Coordinates of C-alpha atoms in Angstrom, one line a residue:
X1 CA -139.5 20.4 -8.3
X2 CA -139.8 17.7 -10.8
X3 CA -137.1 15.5 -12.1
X4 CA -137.5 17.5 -15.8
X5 CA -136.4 20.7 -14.1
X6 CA -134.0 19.3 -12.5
X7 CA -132.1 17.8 -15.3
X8 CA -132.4 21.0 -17.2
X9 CA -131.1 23.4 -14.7
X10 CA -127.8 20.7 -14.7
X11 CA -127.8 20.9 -18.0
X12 CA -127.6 24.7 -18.1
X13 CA -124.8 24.9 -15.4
X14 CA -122.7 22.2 -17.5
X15 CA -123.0 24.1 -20.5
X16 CA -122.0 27.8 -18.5
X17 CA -118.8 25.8 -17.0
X18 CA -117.8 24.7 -20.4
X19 CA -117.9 28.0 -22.1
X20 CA -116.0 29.7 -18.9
X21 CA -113.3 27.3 -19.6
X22 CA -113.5 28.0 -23.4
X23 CA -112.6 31.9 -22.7
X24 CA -109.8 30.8 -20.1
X25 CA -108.0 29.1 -22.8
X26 CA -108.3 31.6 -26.0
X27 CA -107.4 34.7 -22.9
X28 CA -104.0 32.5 -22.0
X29 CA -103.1 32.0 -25.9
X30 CA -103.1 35.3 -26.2
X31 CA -100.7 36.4 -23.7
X32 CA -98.2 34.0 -25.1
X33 CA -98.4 35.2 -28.3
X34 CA -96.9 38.8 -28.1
X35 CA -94.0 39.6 -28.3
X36 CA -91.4 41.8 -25.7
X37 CA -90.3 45.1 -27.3
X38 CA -86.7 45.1 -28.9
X39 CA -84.0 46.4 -27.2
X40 CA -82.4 49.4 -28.9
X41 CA -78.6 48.1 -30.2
X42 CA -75.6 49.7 -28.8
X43 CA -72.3 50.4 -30.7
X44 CA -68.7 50.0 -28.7
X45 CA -65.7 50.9 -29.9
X46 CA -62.5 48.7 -29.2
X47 CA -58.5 49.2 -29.6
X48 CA -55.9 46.7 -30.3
X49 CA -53.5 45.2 -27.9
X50 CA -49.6 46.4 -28.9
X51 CA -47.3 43.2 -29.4
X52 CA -45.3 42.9 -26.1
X53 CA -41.4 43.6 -26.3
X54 CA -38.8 40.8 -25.8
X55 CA -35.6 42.0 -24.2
X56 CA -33.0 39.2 -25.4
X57 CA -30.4 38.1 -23.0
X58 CA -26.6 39.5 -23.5
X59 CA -24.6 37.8 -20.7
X60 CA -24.9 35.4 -18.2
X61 CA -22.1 34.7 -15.5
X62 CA -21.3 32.2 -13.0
X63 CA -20.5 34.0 -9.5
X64 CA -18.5 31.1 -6.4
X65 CA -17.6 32.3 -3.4
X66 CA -14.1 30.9 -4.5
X67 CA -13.2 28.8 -7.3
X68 CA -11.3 26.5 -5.1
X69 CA -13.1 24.0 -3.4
X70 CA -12.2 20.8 -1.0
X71 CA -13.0 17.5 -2.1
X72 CA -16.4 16.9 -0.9
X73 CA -17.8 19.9 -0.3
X74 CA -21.4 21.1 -1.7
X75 CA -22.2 24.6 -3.5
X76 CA -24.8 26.8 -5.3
X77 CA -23.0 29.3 -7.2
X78 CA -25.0 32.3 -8.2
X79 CA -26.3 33.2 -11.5
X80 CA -26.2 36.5 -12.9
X81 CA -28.1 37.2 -16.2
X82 CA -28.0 40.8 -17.8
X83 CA -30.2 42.8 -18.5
X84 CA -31.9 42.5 -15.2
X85 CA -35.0 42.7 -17.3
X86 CA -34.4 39.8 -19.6
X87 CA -37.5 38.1 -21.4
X88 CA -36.1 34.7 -20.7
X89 CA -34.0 34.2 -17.9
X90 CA -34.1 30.3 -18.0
X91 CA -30.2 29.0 -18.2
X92 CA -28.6 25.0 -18.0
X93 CA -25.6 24.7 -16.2
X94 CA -23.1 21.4 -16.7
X95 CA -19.7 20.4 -15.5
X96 CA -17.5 19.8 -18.5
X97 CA -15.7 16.2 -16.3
X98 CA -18.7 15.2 -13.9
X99 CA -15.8 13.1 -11.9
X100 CA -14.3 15.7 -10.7
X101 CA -17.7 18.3 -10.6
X102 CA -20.8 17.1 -10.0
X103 CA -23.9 19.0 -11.2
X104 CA -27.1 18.3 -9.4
X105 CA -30.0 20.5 -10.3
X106 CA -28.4 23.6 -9.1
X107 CA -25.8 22.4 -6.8
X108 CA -23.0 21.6 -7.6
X109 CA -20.7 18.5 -5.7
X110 CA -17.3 18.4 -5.6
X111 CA -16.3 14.7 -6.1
X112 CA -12.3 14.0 -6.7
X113 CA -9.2 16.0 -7.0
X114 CA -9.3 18.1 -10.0
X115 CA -9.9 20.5 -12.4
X116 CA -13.3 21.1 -14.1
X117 CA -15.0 23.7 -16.1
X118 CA -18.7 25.4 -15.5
X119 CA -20.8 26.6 -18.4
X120 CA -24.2 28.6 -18.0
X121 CA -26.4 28.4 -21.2
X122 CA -29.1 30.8 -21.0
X123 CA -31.9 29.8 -23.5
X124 CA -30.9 32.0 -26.4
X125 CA -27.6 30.5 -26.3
X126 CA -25.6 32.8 -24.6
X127 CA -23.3 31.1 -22.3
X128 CA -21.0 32.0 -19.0
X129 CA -18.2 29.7 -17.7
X130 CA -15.6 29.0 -15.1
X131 CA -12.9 27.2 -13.6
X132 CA -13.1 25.3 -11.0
X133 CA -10.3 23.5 -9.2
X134 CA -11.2 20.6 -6.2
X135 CA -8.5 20.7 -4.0
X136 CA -8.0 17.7 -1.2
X137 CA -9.6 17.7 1.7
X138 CA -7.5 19.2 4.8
X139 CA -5.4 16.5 6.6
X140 CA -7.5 15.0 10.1
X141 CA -4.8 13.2 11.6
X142 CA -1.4 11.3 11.9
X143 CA -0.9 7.5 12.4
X144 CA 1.6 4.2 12.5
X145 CA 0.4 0.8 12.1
X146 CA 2.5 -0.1 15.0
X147 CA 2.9 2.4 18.0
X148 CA 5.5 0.6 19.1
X149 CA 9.1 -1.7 17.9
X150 CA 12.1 -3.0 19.1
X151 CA 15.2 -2.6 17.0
X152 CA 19.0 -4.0 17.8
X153 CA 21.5 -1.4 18.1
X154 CA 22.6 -0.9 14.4
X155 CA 18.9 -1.7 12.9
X156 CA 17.0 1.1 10.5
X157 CA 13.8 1.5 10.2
X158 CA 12.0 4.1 7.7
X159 CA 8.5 5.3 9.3
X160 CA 5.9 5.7 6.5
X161 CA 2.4 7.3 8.3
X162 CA -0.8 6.8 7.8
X163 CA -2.6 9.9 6.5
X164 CA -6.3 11.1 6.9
X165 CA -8.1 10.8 4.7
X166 CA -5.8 9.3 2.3
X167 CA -5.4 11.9 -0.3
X168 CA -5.9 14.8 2.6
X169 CA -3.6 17.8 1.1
X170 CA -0.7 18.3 3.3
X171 CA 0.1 22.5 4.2
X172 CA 3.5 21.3 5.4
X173 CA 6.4 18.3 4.8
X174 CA 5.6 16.2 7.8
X175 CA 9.0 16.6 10.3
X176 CA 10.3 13.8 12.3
X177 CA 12.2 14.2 15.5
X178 CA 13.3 12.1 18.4
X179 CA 13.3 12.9 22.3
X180 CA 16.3 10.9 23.1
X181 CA 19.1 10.5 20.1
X182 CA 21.2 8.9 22.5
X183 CA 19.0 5.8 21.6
X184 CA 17.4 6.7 18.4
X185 CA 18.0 9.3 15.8
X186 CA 15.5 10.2 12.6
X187 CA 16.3 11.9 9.6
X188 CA 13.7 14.5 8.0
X189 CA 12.8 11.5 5.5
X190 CA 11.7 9.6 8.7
X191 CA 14.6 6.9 8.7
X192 CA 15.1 5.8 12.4
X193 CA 18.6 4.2 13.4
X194 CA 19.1 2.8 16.6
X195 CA 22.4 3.8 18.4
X196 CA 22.3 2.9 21.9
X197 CA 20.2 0.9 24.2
X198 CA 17.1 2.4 25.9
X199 CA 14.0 3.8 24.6
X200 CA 13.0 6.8 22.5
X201 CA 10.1 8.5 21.2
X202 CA 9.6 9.9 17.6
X203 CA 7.2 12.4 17.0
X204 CA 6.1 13.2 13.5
X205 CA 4.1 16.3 13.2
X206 CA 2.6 18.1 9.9
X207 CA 1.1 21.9 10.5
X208 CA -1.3 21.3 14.0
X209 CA -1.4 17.0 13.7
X210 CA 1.1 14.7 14.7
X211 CA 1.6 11.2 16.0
X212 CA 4.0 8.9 18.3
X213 CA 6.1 6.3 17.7
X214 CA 7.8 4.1 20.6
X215 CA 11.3 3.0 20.0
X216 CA 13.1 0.4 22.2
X217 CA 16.5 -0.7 21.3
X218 CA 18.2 -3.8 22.8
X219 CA 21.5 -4.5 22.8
X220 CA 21.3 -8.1 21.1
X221 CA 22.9 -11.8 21.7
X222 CA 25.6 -12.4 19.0
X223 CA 27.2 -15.4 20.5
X224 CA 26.2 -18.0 23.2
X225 CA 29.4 -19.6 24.4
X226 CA 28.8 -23.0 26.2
X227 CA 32.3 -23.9 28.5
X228 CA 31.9 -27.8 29.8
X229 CA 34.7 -29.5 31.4
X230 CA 34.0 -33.0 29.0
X231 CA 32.0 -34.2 26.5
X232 CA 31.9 -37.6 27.9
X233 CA 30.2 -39.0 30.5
X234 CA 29.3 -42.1 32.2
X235 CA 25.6 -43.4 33.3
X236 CA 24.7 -41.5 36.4
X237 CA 27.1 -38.8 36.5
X238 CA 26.3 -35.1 36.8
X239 CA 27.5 -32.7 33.9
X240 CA 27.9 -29.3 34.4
X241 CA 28.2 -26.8 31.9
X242 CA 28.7 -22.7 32.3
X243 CA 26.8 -20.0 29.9
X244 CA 28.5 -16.8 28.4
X245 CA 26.6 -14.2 26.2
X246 CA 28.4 -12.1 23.9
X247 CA 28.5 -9.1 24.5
X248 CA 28.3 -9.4 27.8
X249 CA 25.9 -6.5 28.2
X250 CA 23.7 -7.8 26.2
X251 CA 19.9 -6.6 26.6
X252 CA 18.2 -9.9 26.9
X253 CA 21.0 -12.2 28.1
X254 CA 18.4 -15.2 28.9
X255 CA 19.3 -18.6 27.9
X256 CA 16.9 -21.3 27.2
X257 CA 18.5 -24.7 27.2
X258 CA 16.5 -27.8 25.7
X259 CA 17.8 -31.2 25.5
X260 CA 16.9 -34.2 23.3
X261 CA 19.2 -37.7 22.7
X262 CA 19.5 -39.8 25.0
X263 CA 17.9 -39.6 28.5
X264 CA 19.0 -36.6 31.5
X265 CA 17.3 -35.1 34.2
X266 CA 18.3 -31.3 34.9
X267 CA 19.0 -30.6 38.6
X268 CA 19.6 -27.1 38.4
X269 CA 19.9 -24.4 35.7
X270 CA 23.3 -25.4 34.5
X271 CA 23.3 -29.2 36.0
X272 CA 21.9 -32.4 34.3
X273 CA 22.1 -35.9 35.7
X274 CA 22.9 -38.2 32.8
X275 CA 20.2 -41.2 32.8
X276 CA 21.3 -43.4 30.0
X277 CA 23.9 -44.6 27.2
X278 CA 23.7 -42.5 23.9
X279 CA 24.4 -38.8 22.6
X280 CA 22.7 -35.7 24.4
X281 CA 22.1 -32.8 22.2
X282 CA 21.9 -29.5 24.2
X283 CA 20.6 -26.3 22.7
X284 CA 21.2 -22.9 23.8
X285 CA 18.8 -20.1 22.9
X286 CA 18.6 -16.7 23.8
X287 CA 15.6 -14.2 23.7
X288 CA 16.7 -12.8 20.0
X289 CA 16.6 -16.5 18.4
X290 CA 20.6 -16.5 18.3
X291 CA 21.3 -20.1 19.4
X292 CA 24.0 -22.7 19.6
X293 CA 24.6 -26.5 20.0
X294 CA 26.6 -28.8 22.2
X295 CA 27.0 -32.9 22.3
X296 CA 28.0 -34.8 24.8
X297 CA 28.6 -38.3 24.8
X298 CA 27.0 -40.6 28.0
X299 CA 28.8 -43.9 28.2
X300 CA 27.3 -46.9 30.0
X301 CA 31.2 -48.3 31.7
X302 CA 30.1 -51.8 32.9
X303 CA 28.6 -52.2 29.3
X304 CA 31.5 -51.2 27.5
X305 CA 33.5 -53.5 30.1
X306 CA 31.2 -56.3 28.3
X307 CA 31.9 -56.1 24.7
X308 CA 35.5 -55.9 25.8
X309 CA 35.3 -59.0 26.8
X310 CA 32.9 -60.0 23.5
X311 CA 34.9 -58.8 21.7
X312 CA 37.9 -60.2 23.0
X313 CA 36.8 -63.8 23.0
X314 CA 35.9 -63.4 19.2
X315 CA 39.2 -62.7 18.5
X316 CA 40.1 -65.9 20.1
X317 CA 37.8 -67.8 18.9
X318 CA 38.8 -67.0 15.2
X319 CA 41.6 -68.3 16.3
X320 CA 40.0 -71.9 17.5
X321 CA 41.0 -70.6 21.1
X322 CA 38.8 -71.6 23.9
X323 CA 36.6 -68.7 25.5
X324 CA 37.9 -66.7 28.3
X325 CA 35.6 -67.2 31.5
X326 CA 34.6 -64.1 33.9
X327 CA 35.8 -63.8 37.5
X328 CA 34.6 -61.1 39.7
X329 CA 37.7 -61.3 41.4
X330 CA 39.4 -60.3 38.1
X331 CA 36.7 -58.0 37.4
X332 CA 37.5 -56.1 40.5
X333 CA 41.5 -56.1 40.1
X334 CA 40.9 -54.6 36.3
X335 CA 38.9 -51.8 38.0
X336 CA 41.6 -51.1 40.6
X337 CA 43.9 -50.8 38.1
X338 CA 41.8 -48.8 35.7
X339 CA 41.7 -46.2 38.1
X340 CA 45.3 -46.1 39.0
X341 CA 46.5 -45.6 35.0
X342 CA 44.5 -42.0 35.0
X343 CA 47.1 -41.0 37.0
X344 CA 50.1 -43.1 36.0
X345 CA 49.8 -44.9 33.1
X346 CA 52.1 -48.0 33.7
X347 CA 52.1 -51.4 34.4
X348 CA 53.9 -50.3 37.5
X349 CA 52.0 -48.9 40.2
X350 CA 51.6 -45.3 41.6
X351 CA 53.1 -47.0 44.6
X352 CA 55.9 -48.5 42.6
X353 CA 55.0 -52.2 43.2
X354 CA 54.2 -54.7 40.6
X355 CA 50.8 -54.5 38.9
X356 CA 50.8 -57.9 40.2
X357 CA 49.8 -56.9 43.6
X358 CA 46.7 -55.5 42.9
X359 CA 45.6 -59.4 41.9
X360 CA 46.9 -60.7 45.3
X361 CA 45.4 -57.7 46.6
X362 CA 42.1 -59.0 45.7
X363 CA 42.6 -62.3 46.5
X364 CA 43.1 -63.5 42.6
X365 CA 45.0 -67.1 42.9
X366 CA 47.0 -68.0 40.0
X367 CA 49.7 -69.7 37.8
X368 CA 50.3 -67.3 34.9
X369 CA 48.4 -63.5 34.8
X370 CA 48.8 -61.2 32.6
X371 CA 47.2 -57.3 32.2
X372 CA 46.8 -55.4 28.7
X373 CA 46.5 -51.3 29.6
X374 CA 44.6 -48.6 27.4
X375 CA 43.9 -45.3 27.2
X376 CA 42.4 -42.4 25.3
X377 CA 40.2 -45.4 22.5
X378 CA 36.6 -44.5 21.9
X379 CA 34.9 -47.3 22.1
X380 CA 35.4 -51.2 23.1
X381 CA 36.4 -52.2 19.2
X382 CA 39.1 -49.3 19.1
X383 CA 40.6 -50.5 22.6
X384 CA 40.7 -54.5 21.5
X385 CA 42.2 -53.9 17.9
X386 CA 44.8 -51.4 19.5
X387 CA 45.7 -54.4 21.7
X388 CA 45.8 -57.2 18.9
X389 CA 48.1 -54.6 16.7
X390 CA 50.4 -54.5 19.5
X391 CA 52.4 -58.3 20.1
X392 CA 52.9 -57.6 23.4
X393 CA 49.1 -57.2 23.9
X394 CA 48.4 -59.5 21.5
X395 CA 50.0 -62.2 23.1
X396 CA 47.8 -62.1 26.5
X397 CA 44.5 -62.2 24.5
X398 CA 45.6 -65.5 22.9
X399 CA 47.3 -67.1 25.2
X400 CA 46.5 -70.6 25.5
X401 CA 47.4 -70.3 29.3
X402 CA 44.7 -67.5 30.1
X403 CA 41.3 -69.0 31.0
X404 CA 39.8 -65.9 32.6
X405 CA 39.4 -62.6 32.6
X406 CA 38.4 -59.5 34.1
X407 CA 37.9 -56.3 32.6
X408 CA 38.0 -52.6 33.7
X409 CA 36.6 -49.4 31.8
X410 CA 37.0 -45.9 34.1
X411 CA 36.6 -42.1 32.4
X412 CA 38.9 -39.2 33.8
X413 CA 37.6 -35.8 34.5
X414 CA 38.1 -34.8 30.7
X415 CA 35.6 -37.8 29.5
X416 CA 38.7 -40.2 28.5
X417 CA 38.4 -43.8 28.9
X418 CA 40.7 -45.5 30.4
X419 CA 40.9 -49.7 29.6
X420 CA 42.4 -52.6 31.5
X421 CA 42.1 -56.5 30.8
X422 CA 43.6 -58.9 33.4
X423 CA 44.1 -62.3 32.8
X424 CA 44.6 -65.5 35.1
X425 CA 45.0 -69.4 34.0

């Protein structure tokens, strides 16, 4: 086959190819192109819907299990709205004093002591109410600040108790009584009066609750009586002194003794020893704080015996006399005699010999002797001026004659001084 052929039979089988796609094309356009048959209409009939009916509300009320409540307590009362079938049945409820009733949501709280109204508003203004009173809450239990007191025999004391809670409602008065009125007796308004010592218990009691109270009455101290046989007393002597209460049954009879003044050393309960010169307060207290005080004077002899003699030789020296000298000797024989005038106050002795003898006695040599005698002075200045207000006394301190002396200072049981001056050339 030659290449002419050739290229016409591709030319012939281009040419079939184009027309088949030609006829493809116009068949496809023609499909599209028609239309689907219309579907025959249909007519429905419908009816309206009738307007529904609205049933109004025409009561509403507020239903509590009781329209007393405690402080405290929680409740849902119940709502009743007539007719059953109401349209609306949405309702508000409010308390008409929120401190006393407490609305929360639906619940209702009951907050203080009180009084309070409840209204129910249903939403086409139709309303409910009630009353409800909040009563206090029931009384828990009975108490005293102290369980326990001591009173004196005579003392009152009005019990207030504690109540809980504080404003719990009380069914009953509380009533006081007392398990031994022998000791302690209690009126209904809880006054307690002590009568006799011992110990009691008062009950007070209200419906189921009650609560204790310990009573101990005491028979008290009125008087502490201190006996001593002085008040005076010389360096190292004991002093003894004897404690009486008063009554004498009294409950807590115990005395405490303290001392201050000069210093004493206690040997015993009712024994000092005194220690020094000076005034010694002693105080008595008892257990109830009733006390009383005692002073006692403590006298140091040998240096009272000293500002005799001070004293004496400034009397003469006012008097341009010369000074009187000590002399143990003297010293002695003024002691001696000191002693003997507690008992016989004379210039005589108990023996009935001369005062005189006492100086030989001691071995006192002189010319001219003298002896001044005192009794019941104080102190060293009252005992010298009672002897230069006496002449007769007078006349030993300044005599001229008189070069020495001796002096004696002794106390008697009852703590009174006794003086004596003797004088020698």
């Amino acid at each position: 086959m030659s290449q002419k052929t050739a290229r016409v039979i591709i030319t012939i089988l281009s040419v079939l190819i184009i027309l088949l796609l030609i006829i493809v094309i116009i068949a496809a356009r023609q499909t599209r192109m028609t239309p689907p048959p219309e579907p025959t209409p249909e007519i429905i009939e419908s009816t309206p819907e009738p307007t529904p009916e609205i049933i109004e509300v025409r009561s509403i009320r507020i239903i509590l299990a009781s329209d007393e409540v405690v402080k405290g307590a929680k409740f849902q009362p119940e709502i009743i709205i007539q007719p059953e079938n109401a349209t609306d049945k949405f309702y508000e409820i409010h308390s008409d004093d929120e401190s006393v009733l407490q609305v929360q949501g639906r619940l209702m709280i009951a907050i203080d002591v009180g009084t309070a109204k409840l209204t129910a508003t249903a939403s086409n203004g139709v309303i409910g109410t009630v009353t409800v009173t909040v009563l206090p809450p029931a009384l828990e239990s009975l108490s005293f600040i102290d369980d326990e007191i001591t009173l004196s025999i005579g003392d009152t004391l009005t019990l207030v108790p504690n109540i809980t809670p504080s404003d719990a409602q009380l069914e009953e008065e509380i009533e006081y009584s007392s398990d031994n009125e022998n000791v302690a007796t209690v009126t209904e308004l809880g006054m307690v009066t002590a009568v006799g010592a011992g110990s009691a218990t008062i009950t007070a009691k209200a419906g189921e609750v009650n609560a204790e109270f310990r009573v101990t009455v005491i028979v008290p101290v009125r008087y502490i009586n201190i006996i001593m046989n002085r008040r005076v007393y010389s360096v190292g002597n004991q002093a003894e002194f004897t404690i009486q209460v008063d009554p004498p049954n009294a409950t807590n009879a115990e005395v405490r003794v303290e001392y201050s003044g000069a210093s004493v050393t206690p040997t015993g309960d009712t024994t000092f020893i005194c220690n020094a010169p000076g005034e010694v307060s002693l105080t008595f207290t008892a257990e109830n704080s009733t006390s009383t005080s005692i002073t006692i004077t403590v006298h140091d002899l040998q240096a009272l015996a000293d500002e005799v003699h001070r004293l004496t030789n400034i009397e003469r020296a006012n008097l341009g006399l010369s000074q009187l000298g000590r002399n143990q000797a003297l010293t002695q024989t003024a002691l001696v005699r000191a002693n003997e005038i507690v008992t016989f106050f004379s210039h005589t002795r108990p023996n009935g010999s001369e005062c005189f003898t006492a100086f030989e006695e001691n071995n006192v040599q002189y010319r001219h002797a003298g002896e001044n005698l005192a009794a019941g002075q104080r102190s060293p200045a009252e005992a010298v001026q009672s002897w230069m207000d006496s002449p007769g006394h007078r006349e030993n301190i300044v005599n001229i004659n008189f070069g020495q002396m001796g002096v004696g200072v002794v106390m008697d049981n009852d703590g009174r001084l006794y003086w004596t001056q003797t004088f020698t050339d």
